[in-house]
Amino acid sequence: MQKLPPGVSAADFQTALGRLRDVVGGDWVLTSDEDIGTYLDAYTPFRGDPSDEYVPSGAVAPTEVSQVQQIVRIANDHRIPLWPVSTGRNLGYGGSAPRLSGTMVLDLKRMNRVLEVNEPRAYALVEPGVSYFDFYRYLRDHKLKLWMDCPDPGWGSLIGNAMDHGVGHTPFRDHFRSICGMEVVLPSGDLLRTGAGALPGGKQWNTFHYGYGPDVSQLFGQANFGIVTKAGFWLLPEPEASRSDQIFVPRHEDIHAFLDIMSSLVADFTIDSSWSLDNPLMTSPDPQVRAAVARSDGEPSAELDQLSRDKGLPYWGTRVYFHGAPAVIDAKWEYAKRRISAIPGATFKTGNYFHFPRDYDRVEEGMDGDTFAKEAVDIPSLSVFTGPGASRGHGHIFFSPIISMSGEELLRARKVLKQAYRDLGMGPYNGLGGWAWFRCNLILLHVLPITGNPEQNARMREIGKQLIKIAAEHGWGEYRTPPVFMDEVMAGYSFNNHASLRFLESIKDTLDPNGVIAPGRSGIWPKRLRERRDA
Amino acid sequence: MSRALLVGTIGVTAALVLATSLVALAQSTTPTIATGHEVFERWCAPCHAAGAFHAGTAGLQVKYRGSTETPVLEKRTDLTPTFVTVTVRHGVNAMPQFRKTEITDAQLQAVADYLSRNNPRLPSRN
């Protein structure tokens, strides 16, 4: 199963393994077939096609920053590329498998210390192996009245998820933007602390992003310029209460006013949680509605308009959450209702109301069909795997373009992508609606299923690449993607003859001349391996 | 250690606090079974606990529809340690594999023993 790094002889590789064992101990340099198998992408789009599978040469699992530095220096000596993973649970976006076969996985899971939590200033400093489950337990065990922000699957790493621009549900849902201060092992093995962390003896590393000069921490997200070994995260003081409420607007054409008002409510922080754009009418299980949806091919129609009125099923809706003091969140909800009420026929439904810490144990019983009810109040779980689009077979990969939060863009994207699905033979369009994670944008999340049939999987990979290309031609890029699509996604960000990628690769060549850190990550290739680029 | 500023190098694994039920379990069973229960709670329960919104339990409910087999792993009486260890290290369908850096070989053996403790065809470990 093992694939060696390109250009490295078996003998030299063995020499390097011996040196790595001296650093981390023999048990933590993992090269057996069974061990390598645990680092393959569990949701690999190459299922059934091992010749093309991204297979590492092994894994090495340090516990200390000094070990990471030594590993990087050994990697330079032997030209062995490293693929850092924190928990490697990025399913649907590649898991722990590297982009380039033969790359050695640098598994940071054993670096799992919570180094500091500051309650009054509401931040934490953690290592990459700390998962959301771990950190949640830490906060509760130590009776700290703070919320992290957790993404849908709670098994991910705070650092790993943030580094891939992962998202959650509460005010700090943009995880990378919640980072304040990083420690990074550079490709040379040198050690950097970003922002105010560069000031010896300072206590503001995790409260003041900038220090002096550029805050270079932005360079390390979705990149391959270093290995983040510590990061500070801003946390939310535990709110006194949370409420969840639903909003519905009746007509198809209301989408324009609805998204304009929602954008405004997000921009002024009235709504400071993630929310999804739902389609109560189009997704209704009512057989009469389903038949009408089929007849109209999922488009609005006079028949559906009538059914919408008769059955009280609106075209659009969402669930929003508010966190804070009861008087504040009640006022925010009243204000949101007043703004949305500018749309004739808008309706509202009050949902759960929790007081903390009293009601944590009530959340599970009050989920009311809301898959993400726990995450919405900062309780990590794996409920997402029971939700819409959850894998029943061999997993999935995501196609997830991001669009501006406007009705015009949404309808245009749905029209274009629906036609693309048809042209590419993908069957019914399965866009799961829009997710509002990043300020005034929507992510259109699509699931591309993996099957046991290698020919179907090969076809799915090609379809994914075509969808990415079509989306980019219309101005919609991915916010995140599995390794199989990284080159294609980066190719779409092509302004001025790919000036962005040219800039990134000039940094890569300067910082990492031997190309040892994550070659191909986000389509950024080191000079010596640039011919490996797909697109 | 002040509550305002918790500075330390407390490993998250080491910081696990045993729940009351686990303490009770530990008092009545072998250390291995108690450890296995702890590993189960940490690594398996988010998907395999009883009740709604647990993907593993939901998946097994579909798999065993029409049979008398329970979808709740902790109640199963037919699991063997080998089946558990192979499934954990290799994954099955949408369940991914788990690595040694997550569940060590010793922890895996403990959870395998825990989940097969009710199998009447195996020698008792209690």
mmCIF file with all atom_site columns, N, CA and C in Angstrom, chain A residues 189-225:
data_model
loop_
_atom_site.group_PDB
_atom_site.id
_atom_site.type_symbol
_atom_site.label_atom_id
_atom_site.label_alt_id
_atom_site.label_comp_id
_atom_site.label_asym_id
_atom_site.label_entity_id
_atom_site.label_seq_id
_atom_site.pdbx_PDB_ins_code
_atom_site.Cartn_x
_atom_site.Cartn_y
_atom_site.Cartn_z
_atom_site.occupancy
_atom_site.B_iso_or_equiv
_atom_site.pdbx_formal_charge
_atom_site.auth_seq_id
_atom_site.auth_comp_id
_atom_site.auth_asym_id
_atom_site.auth_atom_id
_atom_site.pdbx_PDB_model_num
ATOM 1   N N  . GLY A 1 189 ? 12.270 24.913 9.787  1.00 0.00 ? 189 GLY A N  1
ATOM 2   C CA . GLY A 1 189 ? 12.378 24.414 11.154 1.00 0.00 ? 189 GLY A CA 1
ATOM 3   C C  . GLY A 1 189 ? 12.422 25.535 12.172 1.00 0.00 ? 189 GLY A C  1
ATOM 4   N N  . ASP A 1 190 ? 12.515 26.763 11.692 1.00 0.00 ? 190 ASP A N  1
ATOM 5   C CA . ASP A 1 190 ? 12.516 27.930 12.583 1.00 0.00 ? 190 ASP A CA 1
ATOM 6   C C  . ASP A 1 190 ? 11.129 28.079 13.222 1.00 0.00 ? 190 ASP A C  1
ATOM 7   N N  . LEU A 1 191 ? 11.075 28.827 14.341 1.00 0.00 ? 191 LEU A N  1
ATOM 8   C CA . LEU A 1 191 ? 9.814  28.960 15.070 1.00 0.00 ? 191 LEU A CA 1
ATOM 9   C C  . LEU A 1 191 ? 9.381  30.417 15.096 1.00 0.00 ? 191 LEU A C  1
ATOM 10  N N  . LEU A 1 192 ? 8.117  30.657 14.703 1.00 0.00 ? 192 LEU A N  1
ATOM 11  C CA . LEU A 1 192 ? 7.572  32.012 14.600 1.00 0.00 ? 192 LEU A CA 1
ATOM 12  C C  . LEU A 1 192 ? 6.381  32.157 15.528 1.00 0.00 ? 192 LEU A C  1
ATOM 13  N N  . ARG A 1 193 ? 6.260  33.299 16.178 1.00 0.00 ? 193 ARG A N  1
ATOM 14  C CA . ARG A 1 193 ? 5.005  33.654 16.836 1.00 0.00 ? 193 ARG A CA 1
ATOM 15  C C  . ARG A 1 193 ? 4.466  34.910 16.176 1.00 0.00 ? 193 ARG A C  1
ATOM 16  N N  . THR A 1 194 ? 3.213  34.875 15.800 1.00 0.00 ? 194 THR A N  1
ATOM 17  C CA . THR A 1 194 ? 2.656  35.972 15.018 1.00 0.00 ? 194 THR A CA 1
ATOM 18  C C  . THR A 1 194 ? 2.141  37.090 15.915 1.00 0.00 ? 194 THR A C  1
ATOM 19  N N  . GLY A 1 195 ? 1.962  38.249 15.309 1.00 0.00 ? 195 GLY A N  1
ATOM 20  C CA . GLY A 1 195 ? 1.358  39.396 15.978 1.00 0.00 ? 195 GLY A CA 1
ATOM 21  C C  . GLY A 1 195 ? 2.095  39.770 17.248 1.00 0.00 ? 195 GLY A C  1
ATOM 22  N N  . ALA A 1 196 ? 1.335  40.016 18.308 1.00 0.00 ? 196 ALA A N  1
ATOM 23  C CA . ALA A 1 196 ? 1.925  40.448 19.571 1.00 0.00 ? 196 ALA A CA 1
ATOM 24  C C  . ALA A 1 196 ? 2.736  39.338 20.233 1.00 0.00 ? 196 ALA A C  1
ATOM 25  N N  . GLY A 1 197 ? 2.623  38.122 19.731 1.00 0.00 ? 197 GLY A N  1
ATOM 26  C CA . GLY A 1 197 ? 3.423  37.005 20.262 1.00 0.00 ? 197 GLY A CA 1
ATOM 27  C C  . GLY A 1 197 ? 4.904  37.184 20.015 1.00 0.00 ? 197 GLY A C  1
ATOM 28  N N  . ALA A 1 198 ? 5.249  38.099 19.114 1.00 0.00 ? 198 ALA A N  1
ATOM 29  C CA . ALA A 1 198 ? 6.665  38.344 18.832 1.00 0.00 ? 198 ALA A CA 1
ATOM 30  C C  . ALA A 1 198 ? 7.325  39.203 19.912 1.00 0.00 ? 198 ALA A C  1
ATOM 31  N N  . LEU A 1 199 ? 6.521  39.729 20.828 1.00 0.00 ? 199 LEU A N  1
ATOM 32  C CA . LEU A 1 199 ? 7.057  40.602 21.876 1.00 0.00 ? 199 LEU A CA 1
ATOM 33  C C  . LEU A 1 199 ? 7.374  39.765 23.120 1.00 0.00 ? 199 LEU A C  1
ATOM 34  N N  . PRO A 1 200 ? 8.658  39.546 23.385 1.00 0.00 ? 200 PRO A N  1
ATOM 35  C CA . PRO A 1 200 ? 8.984  38.688 24.529 1.00 0.00 ? 200 PRO A CA 1
ATOM 36  C C  . PRO A 1 200 ? 8.408  39.259 25.828 1.00 0.00 ? 200 PRO A C  1
ATOM 37  N N  . GLY A 1 201 ? 7.781  38.408 26.601 1.00 0.00 ? 201 GLY A N  1
ATOM 38  C CA . GLY A 1 201 ? 7.255  38.832 27.898 1.00 0.00 ? 201 GLY A CA 1
ATOM 39  C C  . GLY A 1 201 ? 5.882  39.467 27.839 1.00 0.00 ? 201 GLY A C  1
ATOM 40  N N  . GLY A 1 202 ? 5.363  39.713 26.641 1.00 0.00 ? 202 GLY A N  1
ATOM 41  C CA . GLY A 1 202 ? 4.049  40.341 26.530 1.00 0.00 ? 202 GLY A CA 1
ATOM 42  C C  . GLY A 1 202 ? 2.937  39.377 26.901 1.00 0.00 ? 202 GLY A C  1
ATOM 43  N N  . LYS A 1 203 ? 1.816  39.910 27.369 1.00 0.00 ? 203 LYS A N  1
ATOM 44  C CA . LYS A 1 203 ? 0.679  39.080 27.749 1.00 0.00 ? 203 LYS A CA 1
ATOM 45  C C  . LYS A 1 203 ? -0.502 39.274 26.795 1.00 0.00 ? 203 LYS A C  1
ATOM 46  N N  . GLN A 1 204 ? -0.283 39.972 25.681 1.00 0.00 ? 204 GLN A N  1
ATOM 47  C CA . GLN A 1 204 ? -1.388 40.320 24.805 1.00 0.00 ? 204 GLN A CA 1
ATOM 48  C C  . GLN A 1 204 ? -1.387 39.526 23.498 1.00 0.00 ? 204 GLN A C  1
ATOM 49  N N  . TRP A 1 205 ? -0.623 38.418 23.446 1.00 0.00 ? 205 TRP A N  1
ATOM 50  C CA . TRP A 1 205 ? -0.513 37.620 22.223 1.00 0.00 ? 205 TRP A CA 1
ATOM 51  C C  . TRP A 1 205 ? -1.893 37.188 21.727 1.00 0.00 ? 205 TRP A C  1
ATOM 52  N N  . ASN A 1 206 ? -2.745 36.776 22.655 1.00 0.00 ? 206 ASN A N  1
ATOM 53  C CA . ASN A 1 206 ? -4.038 36.220 22.258 1.00 0.00 ? 206 ASN A CA 1
ATOM 54  C C  . ASN A 1 206 ? -5.191 37.214 22.416 1.00 0.00 ? 206 ASN A C  1
ATOM 55  N N  . THR A 1 207 ? -4.831 38.493 22.622 1.00 0.00 ? 207 THR A N  1
ATOM 56  C CA . THR A 1 207 ? -5.873 39.521 22.661 1.00 0.00 ? 207 THR A CA 1
ATOM 57  C C  . THR A 1 207 ? -5.642 40.605 21.608 1.00 0.00 ? 207 THR A C  1
ATOM 58  N N  . PHE A 1 208 ? -4.413 40.735 21.118 1.00 0.00 ? 208 PHE A N  1
ATOM 59  C CA . PHE A 1 208 ? -4.086 41.792 20.158 1.00 0.00 ? 208 PHE A CA 1
ATOM 60  C C  . PHE A 1 208 ? -3.473 41.149 18.919 1.00 0.00 ? 208 PHE A C  1
ATOM 61  N N  . HIS A 1 209 ? -4.245 41.158 17.825 1.00 0.00 ? 209 HIS A N  1
ATOM 62  C CA . HIS A 1 209 ? -3.815 40.446 16.622 1.00 0.00 ? 209 HIS A CA 1
ATOM 63  C C  . HIS A 1 209 ? -2.496 40.955 16.052 1.00 0.00 ? 209 HIS A C  1
ATOM 64  N N  . TYR A 1 210 ? -2.356 42.287 16.052 1.00 0.00 ? 210 TYR A N  1
ATOM 65  C CA . TYR A 1 210 ? -1.413 42.868 15.116 1.00 0.00 ? 210 TYR A CA 1
ATOM 66  C C  . TYR A 1 210 ? 0.039  42.886 15.580 1.00 0.00 ? 210 TYR A C  1
ATOM 67  N N  . GLY A 1 211 ? 0.270  43.142 16.875 1.00 0.00 ? 211 GLY A N  1
ATOM 68  C CA . GLY A 1 211 ? 1.651  43.470 17.213 1.00 0.00 ? 211 GLY A CA 1
ATOM 69  C C  . GLY A 1 211 ? 2.030  44.693 16.411 1.00 0.00 ? 211 GLY A C  1
ATOM 70  N N  . TYR A 1 212 ? 3.144  44.602 15.711 1.00 0.00 ? 212 TYR A N  1
ATOM 71  C CA . TYR A 1 212 ? 3.560  45.727 14.874 1.00 0.00 ? 212 TYR A CA 1
ATOM 72  C C  . TYR A 1 212 ? 3.944  45.186 13.497 1.00 0.00 ? 212 TYR A C  1
ATOM 73  N N  . GLY A 1 213 ? 3.485  45.883 12.477 1.00 0.00 ? 213 GLY A N  1
ATOM 74  C CA . GLY A 1 213 ? 3.715  45.385 11.113 1.00 0.00 ? 213 GLY A CA 1
ATOM 75  C C  . GLY A 1 213 ? 2.592  44.439 10.715 1.00 0.00 ? 213 GLY A C  1
ATOM 76  N N  . PRO A 1 214 ? 2.768  43.737 9.589  1.00 0.00 ? 214 PRO A N  1
ATOM 77  C CA . PRO A 1 214 ? 1.691  42.873 9.103  1.00 0.00 ? 214 PRO A CA 1
ATOM 78  C C  . PRO A 1 214 ? 1.404  41.732 10.075 1.00 0.00 ? 214 PRO A C  1
ATOM 79  N N  . ASP A 1 215 ? 0.112  41.403 10.184 1.00 0.00 ? 215 ASP A N  1
ATOM 80  C CA . ASP A 1 215 ? -0.265 40.196 10.916 1.00 0.00 ? 215 ASP A CA 1
ATOM 81  C C  . ASP A 1 215 ? -0.192 39.043 9.923  1.00 0.00 ? 215 ASP A C  1
ATOM 82  N N  . VAL A 1 216 ? 0.887  38.289 9.969  1.00 0.00 ? 216 VAL A N  1
ATOM 83  C CA . VAL A 1 216 ? 1.109  37.267 8.934  1.00 0.00 ? 216 VAL A CA 1
ATOM 84  C C  . VAL A 1 216 ? 0.326  35.987 9.199  1.00 0.00 ? 216 VAL A C  1
ATOM 85  N N  . SER A 1 217 ? -0.423 35.927 10.299 1.00 0.00 ? 217 SER A N  1
ATOM 86  C CA . SER A 1 217 ? -1.150 34.683 10.577 1.00 0.00 ? 217 SER A CA 1
ATOM 87  C C  . SER A 1 217 ? -2.118 34.349 9.445  1.00 0.00 ? 217 SER A C  1
ATOM 88  N N  . GLN A 1 218 ? -2.615 35.370 8.743  1.00 0.00 ? 218 GLN A N  1
ATOM 89  C CA . GLN A 1 218 ? -3.534 35.109 7.635  1.00 0.00 ? 218 GLN A CA 1
ATOM 90  C C  . GLN A 1 218 ? -2.893 34.245 6.552  1.00 0.00 ? 218 GLN A C  1
ATOM 91  N N  . LEU A 1 219 ? -1.570 34.260 6.480  1.00 0.00 ? 219 LEU A N  1
ATOM 92  C CA . LEU A 1 219 ? -0.890 33.496 5.427  1.00 0.00 ? 219 LEU A CA 1
ATOM 93  C C  . LEU A 1 219 ? -0.939 31.989 5.655  1.00 0.00 ? 219 LEU A C  1
ATOM 94  N N  . PHE A 1 220 ? -1.286 31.553 6.861  1.00 0.00 ? 220 PHE A N  1
ATOM 95  C CA . PHE A 1 220 ? -1.150 30.132 7.155  1.00 0.00 ? 220 PHE A CA 1
ATOM 96  C C  . PHE A 1 220 ? -2.457 29.360 7.023  1.00 0.00 ? 220 PHE A C  1
ATOM 97  N N  . GLY A 1 221 ? -3.560 30.056 6.759  1.00 0.00 ? 221 GLY A N  1
ATOM 98  C CA . GLY A 1 221 ? -4.826 29.359 6.548  1.00 0.00 ? 221 GLY A CA 1
ATOM 99  C C  . GLY A 1 221 ? -4.910 28.825 5.134  1.00 0.00 ? 221 GLY A C  1
ATOM 100 N N  . GLN A 1 222 ? -5.370 27.610 4.955  1.00 0.00 ? 222 GLN A N  1
ATOM 101 C CA . GLN A 1 222 ? -5.483 26.966 3.641  1.00 0.00 ? 222 GLN A CA 1
ATOM 102 C C  . GLN A 1 222 ? -4.196 27.154 2.834  1.00 0.00 ? 222 GLN A C  1
ATOM 103 N N  . ALA A 1 223 ? -3.071 26.983 3.492  1.00 0.00 ? 223 ALA A N  1
ATOM 104 C CA . ALA A 1 223 ? -1.798 27.198 2.802  1.00 0.00 ? 223 ALA A CA 1
ATOM 105 C C  . ALA A 1 223 ? -0.798 26.130 3.219  1.00 0.00 ? 223 ALA A C  1
ATOM 106 N N  . ASN A 1 224 ? 0.433  26.297 2.801  1.00 0.00 ? 224 ASN A N  1
ATOM 107 C CA . ASN A 1 224 ? 1.478  25.325 3.113  1.00 0.00 ? 224 ASN A CA 1
ATOM 108 C C  . ASN A 1 224 ? 2.794  26.039 3.381  1.00 0.00 ? 224 ASN A C  1
ATOM 109 N N  . PHE A 1 225 ? 2.694  27.103 4.181  1.00 0.00 ? 225 PHE A N  1
ATOM 110 C CA . PHE A 1 225 ? 3.869  27.898 4.503  1.00 0.00 ? 225 PHE A CA 1
ATOM 111 C C  . PHE A 1 225 ? 4.403  27.607 5.902  1.00 0.00 ? 225 PHE A C  1
#
